[in-house]
Amino acid sequence: MNSKTKIKYGIGILILEIILLGLWIYAMKPDPSVSIGIILIVPILFGINLIIGLILYFLKRPLSKFFFANSIICPLIFYAFWSLWFMNYHERNNTEYKFSVNDIVYELSIGKNNEYFYLCDENNNGRVYVGKYEKKGDSLILKDSEAEMYIIKNKLFEFPEKRTEIDLIKTE
């Protein structure tokens, strides 16, 4: 096998690998709770490529060197895709608001892919409200173990620290 053919095979394997790893992460849609899985997946990818390289080496196949090199490249590509997936994870999966009451800035996070919300002050010094929300038309009902609040047209009602309406500022 001449060097041009080897390079074509190597580039083809690399492109196929990039597509497969990207599709795998996209289909898996990992959340932060499984991010520790990288310490299992990276060694497995390394091992698979190393085993394929060894098998091809003992069968005297010219592509064995590509798989030895790929045992380093493949985990790096996977790590890059994994890191890119989590880069804007919170922004992709939550709607964020801020508001102020008595010179205390509060942050409200509402899940886009689930029915949970999280509300606390910026410094986490006060009460934290965590619970489920329910969508009713164009409004949301936020229910925590002790409080029930409402969001109607970007205004928060029945916040325990201030019962009157509070303007919510959407953050990016």
CSV table of N, CA and C in Angstrom, one decimal, residues 82-94:
chain,number,residue,atom,x,y,z
A,82,TRP,N,-17.1,16.4,24.1
A,82,TRP,CA,-17.7,16.4,25.5
A,82,TRP,C,-17.7,17.7,26.1
A,83,SER,N,-16.5,18.4,26.0
A,83,SER,CA,-16.4,19.7,26.6
A,83,SER,C,-17.3,20.8,25.9
A,84,LEU,N,-17.3,20.7,24.6
A,84,LEU,CA,-18.2,21.6,23.8
A,84,LEU,C,-19.7,21.4,24.2
A,85,TRP,N,-20.1,20.2,24.4
A,85,TRP,CA,-21.5,19.9,24.8
A,85,TRP,C,-21.9,20.6,26.1
A,86,PHE,N,-21.0,20.6,27.0
A,86,PHE,CA,-21.2,21.2,28.3
A,86,PHE,C,-20.9,22.7,28.4
A,87,MET,N,-20.3,23.3,27.4
A,87,MET,CA,-19.9,24.7,27.4
A,87,MET,C,-21.1,25.6,27.7
A,88,ASN,N,-22.2,25.5,27.0
A,88,ASN,CA,-23.3,26.4,27.2
A,88,ASN,C,-24.5,25.6,27.7
A,89,TYR,N,-24.3,24.5,28.4
A,89,TYR,CA,-25.4,23.6,28.8
A,89,TYR,C,-26.5,24.3,29.6
A,90,HIS,N,-26.1,25.1,30.6
A,90,HIS,CA,-27.1,25.8,31.5
A,90,HIS,C,-27.9,26.8,30.7
A,91,GLU,N,-27.3,27.5,29.8
A,91,GLU,CA,-28.1,28.5,29.0
A,91,GLU,C,-29.0,27.8,28.0
A,92,ARG,N,-28.6,26.7,27.4
A,92,ARG,CA,-29.4,25.9,26.5
A,92,ARG,C,-30.6,25.3,27.1
A,93,ASN,N,-30.5,24.9,28.4
A,93,ASN,CA,-31.5,24.2,29.1
A,93,ASN,C,-32.3,24.9,30.1
A,94,ASN,N,-32.0,26.2,30.3
A,94,ASN,CA,-32.7,27.0,31.3
A,94,ASN,C,-33.0,28.4,30.8
